[in-house]
Short mmCIF file of C-alpha atoms in Angstrom, two decimals:
data_model
loop_
_atom_site.label_atom_id
_atom_site.label_comp_id
_atom_site.label_asym_id
_atom_site.label_seq_id
_atom_site.Cartn_x
_atom_site.Cartn_y
_atom_site.Cartn_z
CA MET W 177 64.58 113.80 122.20
CA LYS W 178 64.92 111.66 125.41
CA ASP W 179 64.75 108.31 122.92
CA ASN W 180 67.22 109.92 120.61
CA ASN W 181 69.67 110.79 123.49
CA LYS W 182 69.18 107.35 125.09
CA MET W 183 70.30 105.70 121.78
CA LEU W 184 73.22 108.06 121.50
CA GLY W 185 74.39 107.45 124.95
CA VAL W 186 74.28 103.56 124.61
CA ALA W 187 76.47 103.87 121.28
CA ARG W 188 79.03 106.27 123.09
CA ALA W 189 79.08 103.89 125.85
CA ALA W 190 80.36 101.17 123.42
CA ARG W 191 82.96 103.48 121.92
CA ALA W 192 85.84 101.46 123.10
CA GLN W 193 84.49 98.36 121.06
CA ARG W 194 83.72 100.30 118.07
CA CYS W 195 87.05 99.44 116.21
CA VAL W 196 86.43 95.58 116.66
CA LEU W 197 82.94 95.96 115.37
CA VAL W 198 84.33 97.47 112.08
CA CYS W 199 87.11 94.75 111.78
CA PHE W 200 85.29 91.72 112.67
CA GLY W 201 81.70 92.24 112.26
CA LEU W 202 79.46 95.28 112.07
CA ALA W 203 76.52 96.34 113.98
CA PHE W 204 74.62 96.06 110.74
CA GLY W 205 73.13 92.90 109.52
CA GLY W 206 73.37 92.20 106.03
CA GLN W 207 73.51 89.36 103.57
CA LEU W 208 75.57 88.80 100.51
CA PHE W 209 73.40 89.51 97.29
CA ALA W 210 74.59 89.30 93.73
CA ALA W 211 77.80 90.91 92.47
CA PRO W 212 77.43 94.47 91.24
CA ALA W 213 76.87 95.02 87.48
CA PHE W 214 76.75 98.29 85.47
CA LYS W 215 75.99 99.18 81.92
CA ASP W 216 77.73 101.99 80.07
CA GLN W 217 75.07 104.56 79.15
CA SER W 218 77.87 107.43 78.45
CA PRO W 219 77.31 106.96 74.68
CA THR W 220 73.68 107.85 75.19
CA LEU W 221 74.42 111.51 76.23
CA PRO W 222 73.35 114.18 73.74
CA ALA W 223 77.23 115.44 73.69
CA ALA W 224 80.45 114.04 74.96
CA HIS W 225 81.60 116.23 77.84
CA ILE W 226 85.11 116.84 79.08
CA TYR W 227 86.97 118.53 81.84
CA ALA W 228 89.58 120.14 80.03
CA GLY W 229 92.42 122.65 80.79
CA GLY W 230 96.05 122.71 82.00
CA TRP W 231 97.58 123.46 85.51
CA PRO W 232 94.60 125.78 86.61
CA HIS W 233 92.44 122.79 86.06
CA PHE W 234 94.52 120.09 87.41
CA VAL W 235 92.28 119.77 90.26
CA GLY W 236 88.37 120.04 90.25
CA GLY W 237 86.14 118.53 87.73
CA GLY W 238 82.91 118.16 89.82
CA VAL W 239 79.35 117.28 89.22
CA ALA W 240 76.11 118.33 90.76
CA ILE W 241 73.37 115.95 90.84
CA PHE W 242 69.87 117.39 91.54
CA ASP W 243 66.27 117.53 90.22
CA CYS W 244 66.20 121.11 88.34
CA ASN W 245 62.49 120.45 86.84
CA GLY W 246 60.53 118.64 89.53
CA THR W 247 59.92 115.35 87.71
CA GLY W 248 61.64 113.40 90.59
CA GLN W 249 64.47 112.20 88.36
CA PRO W 250 67.98 113.76 89.08
CA ASP W 251 69.71 115.93 86.41
CA ILE W 252 73.43 116.50 85.86
CA PHE W 253 75.55 119.84 86.10
CA ALA W 254 79.00 118.86 85.01
CA ALA W 255 82.24 121.23 85.35
CA GLY W 256 84.06 122.02 82.23
CA GLY W 257 87.29 123.75 83.05
CA THR W 258 88.31 125.68 80.01
CA ALA W 259 85.35 124.26 78.05
CA PRO W 260 81.88 125.25 79.07
CA ALA W 261 80.13 123.47 81.75
CA ALA W 262 77.13 121.44 80.81
CA LEU W 263 73.62 120.62 82.03
CA PHE W 264 71.88 117.51 81.24
CA VAL W 265 68.27 117.00 81.79
CA ASN W 266 67.09 113.46 82.76
CA ILE W 267 64.41 112.08 80.38
CA SER W 268 64.65 108.45 81.44
CA ASN W 269 61.61 106.26 81.54
CA PRO W 270 61.12 104.96 85.19
CA GLY W 271 62.97 101.60 85.45
CA GLY W 272 64.27 102.09 81.85
CA ASP W 273 67.33 102.97 80.35
CA ILE W 274 69.00 106.19 81.35
CA ARG W 275 68.74 109.01 78.93
CA PHE W 276 69.48 112.65 79.02
CA THR W 277 68.83 115.65 76.73
CA ASN W 278 70.78 118.95 76.64
CA GLY W 279 69.65 121.43 79.13
CA ASP W 280 69.48 125.30 78.36
CA LEU W 281 72.68 126.95 80.20
CA PRO W 282 74.43 129.87 79.46
CA PRO W 283 78.02 129.44 78.45
CA ILE W 284 80.20 129.33 81.78
CA THR W 285 83.93 128.43 81.45
CA ASP W 286 86.61 128.06 84.22
CA VAL W 287 84.17 126.06 86.42
CA THR W 288 85.77 123.49 88.82
CA GLY W 289 82.58 121.99 90.43
CA ALA W 290 79.29 122.84 91.67
CA TYR W 291 76.96 122.14 94.78
CA PRO W 292 72.82 122.32 94.74
CA VAL W 293 71.69 124.30 97.48
CA ASP W 294 68.12 126.10 98.00
CA VAL W 295 69.70 129.48 99.06
CA ASN W 296 66.61 131.63 98.74
CA ASN W 297 64.23 129.16 100.35
CA ASP W 298 61.75 128.91 97.42
CA ASP W 299 61.97 125.32 97.19
CA ILE W 300 63.56 125.55 93.83
CA ILE W 301 67.17 124.38 93.69
CA ASP W 302 69.87 126.96 93.15
CA LEU W 303 73.58 125.95 92.00
CA MET W 304 76.61 127.29 93.72
CA VAL W 305 78.98 127.12 90.90
CA LEU W 306 82.70 127.25 91.71
CA ARG W 307 85.17 128.65 89.39
CA ASN W 308 88.88 129.43 88.95
CA GLY W 309 87.73 132.97 88.78
CA ALA W 310 84.76 134.75 90.34
CA ASN W 311 82.29 132.05 91.68
CA ILE W 312 78.56 132.54 90.48
CA LEU W 313 75.48 131.68 92.30
CA LEU W 314 72.90 130.47 89.68
CA ARG W 315 69.42 130.95 91.00
CA GLY W 316 66.81 128.27 90.04
CA LEU W 317 63.75 129.47 88.16
CA GLY W 318 62.16 126.07 87.83
CA ASP W 319 62.01 124.01 84.55
CA CYS W 320 65.81 123.79 84.54
CA GLN W 321 66.20 127.47 84.14
CA PHE W 322 68.84 129.53 85.87
CA THR W 323 69.94 133.19 86.35
CA ALA W 324 73.10 134.59 87.71
CA ASP W 325 72.14 136.07 91.17
CA ASP W 326 74.48 138.82 92.55
CA SER W 327 72.00 140.40 94.81
CA LEU W 328 72.89 138.81 97.96
CA GLY W 329 76.42 140.29 98.47
CA LEU W 330 78.37 137.30 97.91
CA PRO W 331 82.21 137.99 97.42
CA ALA W 332 83.05 138.62 93.55
CA ASP W 333 86.74 138.12 93.98
CA ALA W 334 88.50 136.10 91.43
CA ARG W 335 90.10 133.30 93.32
CA TRP W 336 90.72 129.61 92.60
CA THR W 337 87.85 127.87 94.53
CA THR W 338 87.93 124.27 95.03
CA ALA W 339 85.77 123.39 97.96
CA PHE W 340 82.28 124.25 99.46
CA SER W 341 80.10 123.64 102.21
CA ALA W 342 76.63 125.01 103.45
CA THR W 343 74.78 124.76 106.59
CA TRP W 344 71.80 126.83 108.34
CA GLU W 345 72.80 128.17 111.75
CA SER W 346 70.10 128.97 114.08
CA GLY W 347 67.98 132.07 113.60
CA GLN W 348 69.14 132.61 110.07
CA THR W 349 67.27 132.69 106.87
CA LEU W 350 69.98 132.42 104.55
CA PRO W 351 72.57 129.53 104.79
CA THR W 352 76.11 129.88 106.16
CA LEU W 353 78.66 129.18 103.53
CA ALA W 354 82.21 128.05 103.59
CA ILE W 355 84.17 128.80 100.58
CA GLY W 356 87.79 126.97 99.98
CA ASN W 357 90.37 128.73 97.97
CA TYR W 358 93.29 126.75 96.65
CA VAL W 359 96.68 128.29 95.68
CA ASP W 360 97.15 131.86 95.24
CA ALA W 361 97.93 132.19 91.67
CA SER W 362 98.86 135.79 91.88
CA ASN W 363 101.49 135.25 94.30
CA PRO W 364 104.92 135.55 92.55
CA ASN W 365 106.40 133.24 95.12
CA GLY W 366 104.14 130.33 94.40
CA PRO W 367 102.72 127.88 93.73
CA PHE W 368 104.34 125.92 96.60
CA GLY W 369 103.59 127.52 99.98
CA THR W 370 101.06 129.92 98.73
CA CYS W 371 97.76 128.48 99.95
CA ASP W 372 95.06 131.20 99.77
CA THR W 373 92.66 132.48 102.32
CA ASN W 374 89.27 130.54 102.90
CA TRP W 375 86.01 132.28 103.63
CA LEU W 376 83.18 131.83 106.04
CA ILE W 377 80.32 133.76 105.05
CA ARG W 378 77.45 134.23 107.23
CA PRO W 379 74.18 136.24 106.78
CA ASP W 380 73.58 139.79 107.94
CA GLY W 381 69.69 140.13 107.52
CA ALA W 382 68.67 139.28 104.00
CA ARG W 383 72.12 139.38 102.49
CA TYR W 384 75.36 138.21 103.43
CA GLY W 385 77.92 140.23 105.42
CA VAL W 386 81.44 140.79 105.07
CA PRO W 387 83.27 137.24 104.85
CA THR W 388 85.31 135.98 107.72
CA ALA W 389 88.68 134.64 106.91
CA ILE W 390 89.24 131.01 107.98
CA ASP W 391 92.69 131.54 108.37
CA PRO W 392 95.30 129.72 107.89
CA GLY W 393 94.43 128.23 104.85
CA PHE W 394 96.08 125.03 103.60
CA CYS W 395 94.93 124.60 99.98
CA PRO W 396 91.53 122.81 100.72
CA LEU W 397 90.28 120.24 98.23
CA SER W 398 87.17 119.27 100.11
CA MET W 399 84.93 121.14 103.16
CA LEU W 400 82.08 119.47 105.08
CA PHE W 401 79.78 121.03 107.67
CA SER W 402 78.69 117.97 109.84
CA ASP W 403 77.07 117.50 113.35
CA TRP W 404 79.60 114.71 113.92
CA GLN W 405 79.18 114.64 117.43
CA ARG W 406 75.47 114.74 117.43
CA ASN W 407 75.30 117.64 119.95
CA GLY W 408 73.35 120.19 117.76
CA ALA W 409 76.58 122.13 116.98
CA PRO W 410 77.90 121.48 113.38
CA MET W 411 81.57 121.92 112.78
CA LEU W 412 83.56 122.48 109.42
CA ARG W 413 85.95 119.71 108.39
CA ILE W 414 88.66 120.91 105.78
CA SER W 415 90.78 118.29 103.96
CA ASN W 416 93.81 120.17 102.49
CA ASP W 417 96.59 119.36 99.68
CA ARG W 418 99.95 118.76 101.11
CA GLN W 419 101.18 119.29 97.66
CA TYR W 420 101.10 122.90 98.12
CA TYR W 421 101.19 123.59 101.81
CA ILE W 422 104.23 121.44 102.10
CA SER W 423 105.22 120.87 105.74
CA ASP W 424 103.18 123.53 107.83
CA GLY W 425 99.58 122.60 107.16
CA TYR W 426 97.16 119.59 108.38
CA GLU W 427 93.62 118.66 108.31
CA GLN W 428 91.32 120.95 110.20
CA MET W 429 87.98 120.97 112.15
CA TRP W 430 86.59 124.32 112.74
CA GLN W 431 84.04 125.21 115.52
CA LEU W 432 81.73 127.81 114.49
CA ASP W 433 80.53 129.55 117.67
CA PRO W 434 83.14 131.13 118.54
CA LEU W 435 85.02 130.28 115.26
CA ARG W 436 88.19 128.62 115.99
CA ALA W 437 90.24 125.63 114.94
CA LEU W 438 90.33 122.57 117.14
CA THR W 439 93.78 121.56 118.48
CA ALA W 440 95.50 118.91 120.28
CA ASP W 441 93.97 120.40 123.65
CA ASP W 442 90.46 119.45 122.17
CA GLY W 443 91.61 115.90 121.17
CA TRP W 444 92.18 117.02 117.61
CA ASP W 445 95.54 114.98 116.50
CA ARG W 446 97.36 116.79 113.80
CA LEU W 447 97.04 114.52 110.29
CA GLN W 448 98.90 115.42 107.21
CA LEU W 449 97.89 113.97 103.88
CA TRP W 450 97.54 114.78 100.31
CA GLY W 451 93.61 115.59 100.93
CA MET W 452 91.56 115.47 97.94
CA GLY W 453 87.78 114.64 99.27
CA ILE W 454 85.65 113.86 102.24
CA ALA W 455 82.99 111.19 102.36
CA SER W 456 80.88 110.54 105.30
CA ARG W 457 78.27 108.41 106.62
CA ASP W 458 77.65 106.16 109.53
CA ILE W 459 78.86 102.78 108.90
CA THR W 460 79.17 101.11 112.35
CA GLY W 461 75.40 101.63 113.18
CA ASP W 462 75.86 103.76 116.26
CA GLY W 463 74.38 106.98 114.66
CA LEU W 464 77.71 108.77 114.35
CA PRO W 465 79.18 109.75 110.67
CA GLU W 466 82.42 108.15 109.88
CA VAL W 467 84.65 109.74 107.42
CA MET W 468 86.63 108.60 104.21
CA LEU W 469 89.54 110.96 103.46
CA THR W 470 91.03 110.53 99.84
CA SER W 471 94.66 111.19 99.29
CA MET W 472 97.73 110.39 97.05
CA GLY W 473 98.47 107.03 98.35
CA ASP W 474 96.15 105.72 101.17
CA GLN W 475 92.41 106.35 101.21
CA LEU W 476 91.97 106.83 105.06
CA LEU W 477 88.70 105.61 106.42
CA MET W 478 88.32 106.91 110.07
CA ILE W 479 85.97 105.81 112.72
CA ASN W 480 83.98 108.33 114.67
CA GLN W 481 84.56 107.93 118.48
CA GLY W 482 82.49 110.86 119.50
CA ASP W 483 85.61 112.61 120.82
CA GLY W 484 87.61 112.18 117.77
CA PHE W 485 88.63 109.83 114.70
CA VAL W 486 90.71 106.67 114.57
CA ALA W 487 91.90 104.97 111.43
CA VAL W 488 90.43 101.57 110.63
CA PRO W 489 93.25 98.75 110.47
CA TYR W 490 94.86 97.86 107.18
CA ALA W 491 92.85 94.55 106.93
CA THR W 492 89.74 96.40 106.53
CA GLY W 493 90.34 96.70 102.81
CA SER W 494 89.41 100.41 102.44
CA TYR W 495 92.79 101.77 101.88
CA ALA W 496 92.97 101.28 98.20
CA GLN W 497 96.44 102.60 97.94
CA ARG W 498 97.52 100.98 94.54
CA PRO W 499 95.83 100.08 91.44
CA PHE W 500 94.12 96.87 92.03
CA THR W 501 94.54 95.79 88.14
CA GLY W 502 96.99 96.39 85.65
CA ASP W 503 100.75 96.39 85.83
CA ASP W 504 100.90 99.98 87.24
CA GLY W 505 101.96 99.40 90.93
CA ARG W 506 102.93 102.96 91.76
CA PRO W 507 100.49 104.67 94.43
CA SER W 508 97.08 105.65 93.58
CA THR W 509 95.50 109.31 93.65
CA GLY W 510 92.14 109.15 95.01
CA TRP W 511 89.57 112.19 94.27
CA HIS W 512 85.84 111.80 95.01
CA ALA W 513 84.55 109.34 97.59
CA GLU W 514 80.93 108.56 98.20
CA PHE W 515 79.21 106.01 100.16
CA GLY W 516 76.21 104.20 98.97
CA ASP W 517 74.44 100.82 99.17
CA ILE W 518 75.04 99.58 95.33
CA ASP W 519 73.50 96.14 95.78
CA ASN W 520 70.90 97.40 98.52
CA ASP W 521 71.94 94.69 101.08
CA GLY W 522 71.87 97.18 103.95
CA LEU W 523 75.53 97.70 104.11
CA PRO W 524 77.02 100.98 102.62
CA ASP W 525 79.53 100.45 99.89
CA LEU W 526 82.07 102.95 98.78
CA PHE W 527 82.95 104.39 95.36
CA ILE W 528 86.49 106.29 94.96
CA ALA W 529 87.37 108.23 91.62
CA LYS W 530 90.90 107.80 90.85
CA GLY W 531 93.48 109.28 88.49
CA ASN W 532 96.93 111.01 88.10
CA VAL W 533 96.95 114.65 88.72
CA ASP W 534 98.51 114.81 85.13
CA GLN W 535 102.00 113.36 84.47
CA MET W 536 103.27 112.98 88.05
CA PRO W 537 105.86 110.19 87.78
CA ASP W 538 105.86 108.79 91.25
CA LEU W 539 102.11 108.03 90.98
CA ALA W 540 100.24 105.49 89.07
CA MET W 541 99.24 106.65 85.40
CA ARG W 542 96.64 103.61 84.98
CA ASP W 543 94.62 104.06 88.14
CA PRO W 544 91.20 102.66 87.99
CA ASN W 545 88.19 103.63 89.99
CA ASN W 546 87.39 101.76 93.06
CA LEU W 547 84.07 100.09 93.79
CA LEU W 548 84.51 98.71 97.58
CA MET W 549 81.71 96.57 98.48
CA GLN W 550 81.13 96.29 102.18
CA GLN W 551 80.66 92.75 103.47
CA PRO W 552 78.92 91.48 106.63
CA ASP W 553 81.89 91.27 108.53
CA GLY W 554 82.70 95.11 107.92
CA THR W 555 85.51 94.54 105.50
CA PHE W 556 85.61 95.83 101.88
CA VAL W 557 86.14 93.92 98.81
CA GLU W 558 87.11 95.49 95.40
CA MET W 559 84.35 94.73 92.74
CA ALA W 560 85.10 97.62 90.14
CA ASP W 561 86.56 95.33 87.60
CA GLN W 562 83.84 92.61 87.84
CA ALA W 563 81.25 95.25 87.85
CA GLY W 564 82.61 96.73 84.55
CA ILE W 565 83.53 100.21 85.71
CA ALA W 566 87.23 100.03 85.95
CA THR W 567 88.12 102.61 83.33
CA MET W 568 91.81 104.15 83.10
CA ASP W 569 90.75 107.68 82.59
CA ARG W 570 91.97 110.62 85.02
CA SER W 571 88.62 110.67 87.08
CA ARG W 572 87.93 113.66 89.37
CA GLY W 573 84.40 114.52 90.65
CA ALA W 574 81.79 111.86 90.86
CA GLY W 575 78.34 111.04 92.26
CA LEU W 576 75.72 108.21 93.25
CA ALA W 577 72.10 108.52 92.27
CA ASP W 578 69.15 106.47 91.26
CA LEU W 579 68.84 108.08 87.79
CA ASN W 580 66.28 106.02 86.50
CA GLY W 581 63.84 105.56 89.43
CA ASN W 582 64.43 101.69 89.85
CA GLY W 583 65.90 101.91 93.56
CA LEU W 584 69.29 101.10 92.11
CA LEU W 585 72.09 103.83 92.63
CA ASP W 586 73.97 104.68 89.30
CA ILE W 587 77.18 106.41 88.92
CA VAL W 588 78.33 109.68 87.21
CA VAL W 589 82.04 110.29 86.81
CA VAL W 590 83.73 113.41 85.47
CA ASN W 591 87.00 112.88 83.69
CA ARG W 592 89.95 115.27 83.14
CA ARG W 593 90.68 115.28 79.20
CA ALA W 594 88.14 112.29 78.72
CA PRO W 595 84.50 112.06 78.39
CA LEU W 596 82.06 111.87 81.41
CA GLU W 597 80.82 108.61 82.32
CA VAL W 598 77.25 107.42 83.26
CA TRP W 599 76.84 104.10 84.62
CA GLN W 600 73.53 102.36 84.92
CA ASN W 601 73.25 99.91 87.75
CA ILE W 602 71.91 96.66 86.53
CA THR W 603 73.09 94.40 89.41
CA PRO W 604 70.67 91.35 89.35
CA ASP W 605 68.64 90.31 92.52
CA ALA W 606 69.50 93.52 94.58
CA GLY W 607 67.80 94.01 98.06
CA ASN W 608 64.88 96.07 98.64
CA TRP W 609 65.29 100.03 99.39
CA ILE W 610 63.77 103.05 100.85
CA ALA W 611 64.67 106.68 99.59
CA VAL W 612 63.69 109.44 102.21
CA ASP W 613 63.02 113.25 100.70
CA LEU W 614 62.98 115.74 103.48
CA ARG W 615 61.05 118.93 103.38
CA GLN W 616 60.24 121.49 105.99
CA PRO W 617 58.94 125.22 105.78
CA ALA W 618 61.39 127.85 105.05
CA PRO W 619 64.02 128.68 106.10
CA ASN W 620 66.11 125.61 105.01
CA THR W 621 63.51 123.91 103.17
CA ARG W 622 65.44 120.44 102.41
CA ALA W 623 66.40 120.29 106.14
CA ILE W 624 70.06 120.32 106.01
CA GLY W 625 71.45 119.19 109.16
CA ALA W 626 68.59 116.63 109.71
CA PHE W 627 69.49 112.86 110.65
CA VAL W 628 67.29 110.15 109.28
CA GLU W 629 67.24 106.94 111.21
CA LEU W 630 65.77 103.71 109.67
CA ARG W 631 65.80 100.34 111.65
CA HIS W 632 64.97 97.10 110.38
CA GLY W 633 65.64 93.82 112.25
CA ASP W 634 68.67 94.36 114.40
CA THR W 635 70.07 96.99 112.08
CA LEU W 636 70.01 100.76 112.73
CA GLN W 637 71.06 102.95 109.75
CA THR W 638 71.46 106.74 110.05
CA ARG W 639 72.24 109.31 107.42
CA GLU W 640 72.69 113.02 107.69
CA ALA W 641 71.52 115.63 105.20
CA THR W 642 74.54 117.57 104.28
CA ILE W 643 75.76 119.89 101.61
CA GLY W 644 79.49 119.68 100.80
CA GLY W 645 82.30 116.99 101.01
CA GLY W 646 83.39 115.11 98.04
CA HIS W 647 85.75 116.50 95.53
CA VAL W 648 83.85 119.91 94.08
CA SER W 649 80.81 117.50 93.63
CA GLY W 650 77.53 117.18 95.74
CA SER W 651 73.93 116.19 95.17
CA LEU W 652 70.61 117.24 96.77
CA ILE W 653 68.47 113.96 96.12
CA PRO W 654 66.69 111.80 98.47
CA LEU W 655 68.57 109.76 101.03
CA HIS W 656 69.06 106.18 99.78
CA PHE W 657 68.94 103.05 102.13
CA GLY W 658 69.30 99.44 101.18
CA LEU W 659 67.09 97.02 103.09
CA GLY W 660 68.33 93.58 102.17
CA ASP W 661 65.27 91.47 102.05
CA ALA W 662 63.28 93.45 104.39
CA ASP W 663 59.94 94.56 103.17
CA ASP W 664 59.63 97.48 105.30
CA ALA W 665 61.50 99.55 107.78
CA GLN W 666 60.78 101.91 110.86
CA LEU W 667 61.83 105.52 110.00
CA ARG W 668 62.10 108.63 112.10
CA VAL W 669 63.75 112.16 111.42
CA ILE W 670 65.58 114.22 113.75
CA TRP W 671 65.05 117.73 112.40
CA PRO W 672 67.89 120.24 112.40
CA ASP W 673 66.77 121.84 115.81
CA GLY W 674 66.58 118.36 117.41
CA THR W 675 63.07 117.82 117.39
CA ALA W 676 62.39 114.12 116.55
CA THR W 677 59.32 112.67 114.73
CA ASP W 678 57.67 109.37 115.93
CA TRP W 679 58.84 106.14 114.44
CA GLN W 680 56.67 105.12 111.42
CA LEU W 681 56.30 102.13 109.45
CA VAL W 682 57.24 102.40 105.95
CA ALA W 683 56.99 99.90 103.02
CA ALA W 684 60.02 99.16 101.05
CA ASN W 685 60.89 100.17 97.33
CA GLN W 686 59.47 103.73 97.20
CA VAL W 687 60.51 107.43 97.64
CA VAL W 688 59.06 108.49 100.94
CA THR W 689 58.59 112.38 101.33
CA ILE W 690 58.66 113.37 105.01
CA THR W 691 57.15 117.10 105.33
CA ARG W 692 57.73 118.74 108.72
#
């Protein structure tokens, strides 16, 4: 821990310089590789899948990406809205074209999204299925089989759930869950100004206790537990939709012990936006996770200063506030955002799913998704059109994952009233990579809350294992790092309780399982 604290102390001492690093040259190394390229594999799905529905499904449309049968290849659970949710089981040949077959899933409708999580600590992934209606915990049985589990005392109220996150608090076997509930559709004075109550659900022995209200609620569309200060005390960030909270709400950060919302006295500046999604990853090389907040209009990338966040300058190229192609110059609507190194050059890139809520006349109707490729100077350049993924459907949830085991991150996108998309990454001459799969004894078998540090040359990359964020979309897969032209890297893990492994040298181009 002394080595870890020393590194973090050096990083925090340089806090005043951090914005300069982001704007005019990152702490990361990195070199330019070939432009990203993708192949549309959507037609190979066993059936077209659409997120359908009217106003109750204007938001939502998430995807969960995880390995449900132990093959090492990620499978897909996709929300369907008024259509049944779908499970697609990965049957790709390693390094070959992406292929899926239909999974065995009971018909579940009104699903807004889902997050993979090993709730019962049996090392088989479960699914927290969010619905406009009673949520369902699908307990994994192995071999991509699931059963609804109501034995843990989770609330059965039929609210409109649109956000979720999970973490393990010290001394607990079950994870602590945050449930974000959107507009209270039963309120006759709605929908505007009728945001519902959110839940913090903590274990009480072998079951869950009575939910604690996270109040006030401001119509959340994303939640994320993160130890963003690297002090061992995760907090809950909530991104809220100003469309329905009107004027009184704001972006929230909740301390867990004791439960309270941060205020201006804590240095938490009040920020209001049409919040849709949260993405988080260290992009400055100091070990502290930054955040990207999607919205109607600006997509807000904020640098973590240790005691708060500050927005990057417009010249960074990450705001993506209007469509970058076509003749629709109205503001964009951002939904799911996710960092991932698309070309494996050692610089995290950023994918943003875009699309009009429905027919909002002040927002762009033809609103392509963004693929913002990070450059060595810390700026971002739009490459979605050149990469071949700039479709104009109303996108919602999404995910980045290596679906065919070749070390390149592929893209899955859920669309509202249009078929789900699967994009296979065929970027030529991409860099080397390492993926890290964490395991530890129960509880918390996937080490949620751990930090993985990877160093090669003058570069330090850091990723936190989390469940939450995105827009009703999450993954539980190995943590992927691009290495550029490095043939190996030094790796260590800081486990959720703060215990650190020794640094170890790891060869490139493999999935490394680190077991505690």
